[in-house]
Coordinates of C-alpha atoms in Angstrom, one line a residue:
X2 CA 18.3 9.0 -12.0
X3 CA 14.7 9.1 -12.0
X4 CA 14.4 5.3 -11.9
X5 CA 16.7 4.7 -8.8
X6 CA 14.5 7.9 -7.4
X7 CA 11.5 5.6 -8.1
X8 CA 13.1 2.7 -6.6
X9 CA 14.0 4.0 -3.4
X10 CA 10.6 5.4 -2.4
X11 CA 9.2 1.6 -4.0
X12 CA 11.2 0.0 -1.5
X13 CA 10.8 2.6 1.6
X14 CA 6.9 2.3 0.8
X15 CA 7.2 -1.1 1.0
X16 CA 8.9 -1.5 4.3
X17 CA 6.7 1.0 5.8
X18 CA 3.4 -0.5 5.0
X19 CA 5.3 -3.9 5.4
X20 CA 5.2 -3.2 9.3
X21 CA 1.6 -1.6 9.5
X22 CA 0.2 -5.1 9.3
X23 CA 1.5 -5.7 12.9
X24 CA 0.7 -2.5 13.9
X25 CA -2.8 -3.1 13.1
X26 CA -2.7 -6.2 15.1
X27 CA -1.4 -4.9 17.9
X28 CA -4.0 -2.1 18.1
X29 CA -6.4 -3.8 17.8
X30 CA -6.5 -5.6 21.2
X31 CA -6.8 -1.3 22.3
X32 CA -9.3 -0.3 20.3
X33 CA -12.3 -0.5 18.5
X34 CA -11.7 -1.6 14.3
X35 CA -13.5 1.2 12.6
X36 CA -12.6 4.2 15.7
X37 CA -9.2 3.0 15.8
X38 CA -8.6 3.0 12.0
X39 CA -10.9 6.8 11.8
X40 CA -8.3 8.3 14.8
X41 CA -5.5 7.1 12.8
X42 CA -6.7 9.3 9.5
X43 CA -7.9 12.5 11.8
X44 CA -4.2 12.7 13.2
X45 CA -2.4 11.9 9.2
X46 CA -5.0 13.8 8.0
X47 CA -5.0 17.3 9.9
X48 CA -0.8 16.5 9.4
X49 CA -0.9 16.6 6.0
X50 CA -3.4 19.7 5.4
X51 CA -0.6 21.2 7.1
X52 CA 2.0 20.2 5.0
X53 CA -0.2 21.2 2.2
X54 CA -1.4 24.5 3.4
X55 CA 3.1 25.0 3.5
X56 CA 3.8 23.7 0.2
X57 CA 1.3 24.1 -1.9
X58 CA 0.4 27.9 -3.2
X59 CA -3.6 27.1 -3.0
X60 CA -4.2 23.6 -1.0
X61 CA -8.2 23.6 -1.6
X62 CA -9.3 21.7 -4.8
X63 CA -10.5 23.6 -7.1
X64 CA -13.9 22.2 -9.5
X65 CA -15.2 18.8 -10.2
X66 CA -12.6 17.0 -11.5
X67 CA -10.7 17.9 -8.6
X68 CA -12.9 16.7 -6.0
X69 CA -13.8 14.0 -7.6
X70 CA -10.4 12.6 -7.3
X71 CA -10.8 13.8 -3.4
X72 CA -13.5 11.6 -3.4
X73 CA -12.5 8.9 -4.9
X74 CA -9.8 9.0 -2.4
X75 CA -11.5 9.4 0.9
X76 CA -14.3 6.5 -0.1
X77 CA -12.2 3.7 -1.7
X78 CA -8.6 4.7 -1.2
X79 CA -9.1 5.3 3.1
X80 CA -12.4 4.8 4.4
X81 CA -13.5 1.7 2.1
X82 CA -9.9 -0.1 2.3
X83 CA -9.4 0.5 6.1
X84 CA -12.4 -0.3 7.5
X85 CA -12.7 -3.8 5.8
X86 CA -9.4 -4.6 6.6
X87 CA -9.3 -3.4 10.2
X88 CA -12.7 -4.9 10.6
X89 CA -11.1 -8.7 8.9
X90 CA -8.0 -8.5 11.5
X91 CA -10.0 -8.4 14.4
X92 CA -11.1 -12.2 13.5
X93 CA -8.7 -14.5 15.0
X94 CA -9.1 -16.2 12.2
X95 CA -7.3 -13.6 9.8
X96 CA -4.0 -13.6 11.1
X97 CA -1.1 -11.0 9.7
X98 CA -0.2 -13.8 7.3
X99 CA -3.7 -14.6 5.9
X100 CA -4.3 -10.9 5.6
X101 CA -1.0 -10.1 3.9
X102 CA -1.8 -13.0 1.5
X103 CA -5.1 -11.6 0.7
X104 CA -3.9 -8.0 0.6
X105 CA -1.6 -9.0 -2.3
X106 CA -4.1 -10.0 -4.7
X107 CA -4.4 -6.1 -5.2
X108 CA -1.8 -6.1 -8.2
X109 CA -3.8 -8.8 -10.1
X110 CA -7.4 -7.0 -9.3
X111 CA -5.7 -3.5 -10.5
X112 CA -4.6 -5.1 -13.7
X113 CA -8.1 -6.2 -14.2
X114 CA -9.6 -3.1 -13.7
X115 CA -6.9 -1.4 -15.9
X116 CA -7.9 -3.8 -18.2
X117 CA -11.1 -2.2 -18.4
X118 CA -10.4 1.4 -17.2
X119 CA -6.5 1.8 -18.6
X120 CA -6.0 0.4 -22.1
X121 CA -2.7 1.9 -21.7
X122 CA -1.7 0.4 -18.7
X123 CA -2.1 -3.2 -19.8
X124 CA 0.3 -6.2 -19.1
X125 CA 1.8 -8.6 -21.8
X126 CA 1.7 -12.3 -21.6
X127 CA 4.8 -12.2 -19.3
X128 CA 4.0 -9.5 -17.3
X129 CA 0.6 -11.5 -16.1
X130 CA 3.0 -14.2 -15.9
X131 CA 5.0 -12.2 -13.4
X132 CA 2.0 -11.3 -11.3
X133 CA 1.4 -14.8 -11.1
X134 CA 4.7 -15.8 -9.6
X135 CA 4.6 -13.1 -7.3
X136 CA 1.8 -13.8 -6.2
X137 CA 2.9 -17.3 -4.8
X138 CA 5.8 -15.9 -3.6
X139 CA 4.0 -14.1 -1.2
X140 CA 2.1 -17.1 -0.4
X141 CA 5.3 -19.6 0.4
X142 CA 6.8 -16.2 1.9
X143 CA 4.1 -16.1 4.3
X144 CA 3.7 -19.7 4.6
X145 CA -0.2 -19.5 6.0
X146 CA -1.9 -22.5 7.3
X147 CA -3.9 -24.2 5.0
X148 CA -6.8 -24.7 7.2
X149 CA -6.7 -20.9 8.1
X150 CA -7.3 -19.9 4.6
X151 CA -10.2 -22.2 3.6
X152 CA -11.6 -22.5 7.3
X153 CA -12.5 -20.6 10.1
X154 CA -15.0 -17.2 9.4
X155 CA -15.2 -17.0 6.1
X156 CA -16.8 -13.7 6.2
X157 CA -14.1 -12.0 8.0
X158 CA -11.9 -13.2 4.8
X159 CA -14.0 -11.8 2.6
X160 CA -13.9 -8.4 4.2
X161 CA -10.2 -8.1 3.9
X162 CA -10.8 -8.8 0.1
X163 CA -13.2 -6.6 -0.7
X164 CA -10.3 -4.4 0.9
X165 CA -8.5 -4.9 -1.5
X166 CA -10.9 -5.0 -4.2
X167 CA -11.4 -1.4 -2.8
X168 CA -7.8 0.0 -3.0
X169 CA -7.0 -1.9 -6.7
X170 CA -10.3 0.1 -8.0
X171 CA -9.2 3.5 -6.0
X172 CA -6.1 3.3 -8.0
X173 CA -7.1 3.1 -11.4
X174 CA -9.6 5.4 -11.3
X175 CA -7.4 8.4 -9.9
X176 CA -5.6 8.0 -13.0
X177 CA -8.4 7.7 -15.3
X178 CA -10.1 10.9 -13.8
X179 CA -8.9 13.8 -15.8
X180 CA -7.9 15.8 -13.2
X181 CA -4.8 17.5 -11.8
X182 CA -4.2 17.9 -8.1
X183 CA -1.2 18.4 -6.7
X184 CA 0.3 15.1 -4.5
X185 CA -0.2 16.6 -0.9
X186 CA -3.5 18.3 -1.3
X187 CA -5.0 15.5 -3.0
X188 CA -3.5 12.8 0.3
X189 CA -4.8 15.2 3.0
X190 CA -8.1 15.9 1.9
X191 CA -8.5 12.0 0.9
X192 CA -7.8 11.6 4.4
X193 CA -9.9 14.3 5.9
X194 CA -12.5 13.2 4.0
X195 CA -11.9 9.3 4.8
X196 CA -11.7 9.8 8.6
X197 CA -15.0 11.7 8.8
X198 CA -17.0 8.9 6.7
X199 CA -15.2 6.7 9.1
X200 CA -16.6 8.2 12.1
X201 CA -19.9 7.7 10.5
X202 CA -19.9 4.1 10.2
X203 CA -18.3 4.0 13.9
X204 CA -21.1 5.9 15.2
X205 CA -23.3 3.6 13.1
X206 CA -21.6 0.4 14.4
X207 CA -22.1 1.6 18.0
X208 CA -18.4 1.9 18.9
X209 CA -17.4 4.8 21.6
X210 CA -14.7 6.3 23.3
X211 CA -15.0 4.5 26.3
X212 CA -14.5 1.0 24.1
X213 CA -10.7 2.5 24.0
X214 CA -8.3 1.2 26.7
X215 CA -5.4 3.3 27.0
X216 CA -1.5 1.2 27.0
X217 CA 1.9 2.4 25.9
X218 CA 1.3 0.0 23.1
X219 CA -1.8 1.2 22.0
X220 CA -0.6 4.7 21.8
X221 CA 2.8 3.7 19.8
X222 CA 0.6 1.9 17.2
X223 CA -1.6 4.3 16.6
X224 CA 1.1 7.1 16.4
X225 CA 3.0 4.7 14.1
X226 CA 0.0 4.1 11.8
X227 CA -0.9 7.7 11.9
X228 CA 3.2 9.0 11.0
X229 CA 4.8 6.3 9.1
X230 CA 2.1 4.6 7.7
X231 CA -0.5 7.2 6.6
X232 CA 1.1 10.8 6.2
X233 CA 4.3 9.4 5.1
X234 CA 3.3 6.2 3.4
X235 CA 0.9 7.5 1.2
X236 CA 2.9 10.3 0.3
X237 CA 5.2 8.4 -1.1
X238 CA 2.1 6.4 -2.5
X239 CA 0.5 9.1 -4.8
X240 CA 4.1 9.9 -6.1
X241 CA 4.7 7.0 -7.3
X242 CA 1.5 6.7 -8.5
X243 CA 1.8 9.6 -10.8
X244 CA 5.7 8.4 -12.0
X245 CA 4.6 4.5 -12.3
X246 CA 1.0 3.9 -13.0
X247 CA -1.5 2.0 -10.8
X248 CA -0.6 -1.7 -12.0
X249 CA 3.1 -1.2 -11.4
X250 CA 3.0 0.7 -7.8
X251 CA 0.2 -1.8 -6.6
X252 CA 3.4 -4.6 -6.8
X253 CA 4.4 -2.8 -3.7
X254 CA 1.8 -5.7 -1.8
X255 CA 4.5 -8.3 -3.1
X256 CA 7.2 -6.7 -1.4
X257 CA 5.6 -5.8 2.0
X258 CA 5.9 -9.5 3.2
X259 CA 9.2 -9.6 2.2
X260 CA 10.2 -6.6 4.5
X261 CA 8.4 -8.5 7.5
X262 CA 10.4 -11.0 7.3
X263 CA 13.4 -9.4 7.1
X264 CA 12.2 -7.5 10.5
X265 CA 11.2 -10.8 12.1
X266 CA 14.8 -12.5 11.3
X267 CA 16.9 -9.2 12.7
X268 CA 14.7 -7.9 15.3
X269 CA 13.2 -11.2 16.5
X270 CA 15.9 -13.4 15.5
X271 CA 13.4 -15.8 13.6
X272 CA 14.8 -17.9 10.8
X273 CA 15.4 -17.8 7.3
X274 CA 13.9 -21.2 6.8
X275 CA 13.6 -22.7 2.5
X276 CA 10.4 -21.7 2.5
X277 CA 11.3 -17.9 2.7
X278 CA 14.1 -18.3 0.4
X279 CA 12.0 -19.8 -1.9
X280 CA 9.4 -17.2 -1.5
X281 CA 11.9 -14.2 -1.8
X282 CA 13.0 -16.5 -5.0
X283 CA 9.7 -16.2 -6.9
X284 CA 9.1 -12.1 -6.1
X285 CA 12.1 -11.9 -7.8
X286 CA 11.5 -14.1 -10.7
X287 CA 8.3 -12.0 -10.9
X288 CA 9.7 -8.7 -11.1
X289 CA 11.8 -9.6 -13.5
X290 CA 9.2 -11.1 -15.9
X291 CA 7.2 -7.6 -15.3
X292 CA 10.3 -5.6 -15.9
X293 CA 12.3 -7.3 -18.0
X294 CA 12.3 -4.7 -21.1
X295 CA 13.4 -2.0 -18.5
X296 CA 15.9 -4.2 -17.4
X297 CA 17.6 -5.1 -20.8
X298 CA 17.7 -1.0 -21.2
X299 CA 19.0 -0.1 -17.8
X300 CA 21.8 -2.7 -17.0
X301 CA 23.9 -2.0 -19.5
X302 CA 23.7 1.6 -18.6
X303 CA 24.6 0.8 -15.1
X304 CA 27.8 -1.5 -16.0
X305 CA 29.0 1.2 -18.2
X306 CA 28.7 3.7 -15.3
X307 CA 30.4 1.5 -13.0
X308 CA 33.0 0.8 -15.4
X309 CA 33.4 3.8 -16.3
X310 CA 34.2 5.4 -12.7
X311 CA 36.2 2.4 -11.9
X312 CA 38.5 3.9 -14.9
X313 CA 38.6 6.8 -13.5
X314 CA 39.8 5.8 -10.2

């Protein structure tokens, strides 16, 4: 059961960071990048020492190892991913597309660094294979403009990669530090510790409170970010972390575009036009290519099950 466990939470983490993309844009035109993105981790953050302080028998990390993971967490994991990214979206250049696009480059920079960090983690043949295809399925999924990826500010591009180059390299190395921190305490003091060294580098960039312009959809982002997104989304982030591995949960940026499409077709009655299908087409090709083996094992396991209580009805 633990593999359907594992799949649920894959696919609820996907939709929920699916639909942060638009949060973020839609935030932005409220507040300042770096503020905006340090408020968000002050309000998951204090959440989730919280919920730590209520679940967990002693909440503080104890010795280096410990807090190195902390700090690995707060510096690449929140601060170092957040800010480039918000900092990328404010470019009208970097639209939700482009930045989803970019964004999902993460799985093939974690298997690099696994590569060099994770012996144990590496890919076959196929499974780089599989990355591959995903990868342009998130491409003809998103369909981006041409001229928006290889035009416009260039700079603002590059932020949202080093982004990610930030959050593939947080991952591996929170499972190559050998270190045990339990799930929650490990996500709010990572958060804690990311918003303050946000602040920092607001206070350095010259933003201020009065830069923020108060709006019912301001506020709704931010809260969303700062519930779904954050305390939630990372929650279910470091679990799976510590089930699948960093190269495997990292696959969840080839899923998020799917999930915003699926919103824009229901919510926003926008079409499922061939290029979509053909996107959701080569995910799906992808995953199986990564998890083909686990596949093999688990179908005929599941037909026998179904079979089996079909019998018994």
């Amino acid at each position: 059961m633990s593999r359907y466990r594992n799949l649920g939470l894959f696919l609820a983490l996907a939709a929920v960071w699916g639909s942060a993309f638009m949060a973020i844009k839609a935030g932005l035109d409220y507040f300042p990048p770096v503020l905006f993105a340090a408020v968000r981790y002050d309000i998951a953050g204090i959440l989730m020492l919280g919920y730590a302080a209520w679940v967990v028998d002693d909440p503080i990390p104890r010795g280096r190892g410990e807090w190195a993971l902390v700090a690995v967490g707060s510096t690449l994991l929140i601060a170092g991913y957040h800010v480039l990214l918000f900092i990328g979206e404010t470019d009208p250049a970097v639209t939700s597309a482009v930045a989803a696009v970019i964004v999902s480059l993460s799985p093939v920079l974690t298997t690099g660094f696994a590569r060099a960090f994770l012996p144990d983690e590496r890919l076959t043949a196929a499974g780089v294979a599989g990355l591959l295809c995903g990868l342009l399925g998130v491409v003809v999924l998103a369909r981006p403009e041409p001229e928006a990826l290889l035009t416009g500010d260039v700079a603002a591009k590059l932020l949202v990669f080093g982004a990610a180059v930030a959050f593939s390299l947080g991952s591996v190395l929170t499972r190559r530090i050998d270190a045990e921190l339990r799930i929650e305490t490990m996500e709010a003091w990572s958060m804690i510790g990311g918003a303050l060294l946000m602040h920092g580098v607001s206070v350095a960039f010259g933003e201020s409170v009065a830069d923020v312009t108060l709006s019912a959809t301001g506020l709704l982002a931010l809260a969303y970010l700062s519930l779904a997104a954050s305390a939630l989304g990372y929650l279910l982030y470091f679990d799976l972390l510590a089930e699948l591995g960093a190269v495997e949960i990292n696959l969840v940026s080839y899923i998020t575009p799917v999930f915003a499409a699926l919103a824009g077709w229901v919510f926003l009655d926008e079409g499922l036009s061939p290029a979509t299908v053909g996107g959701f087409g080569l995910i799906f090709v992808g995953f199986i290519l990564i998890k083909r083996r686990m596949l093999r094992t688990e179908l005929p396991r599941l037909r026998a099950s179904v079979l089996g209580r079909s019998g018994d009805e």
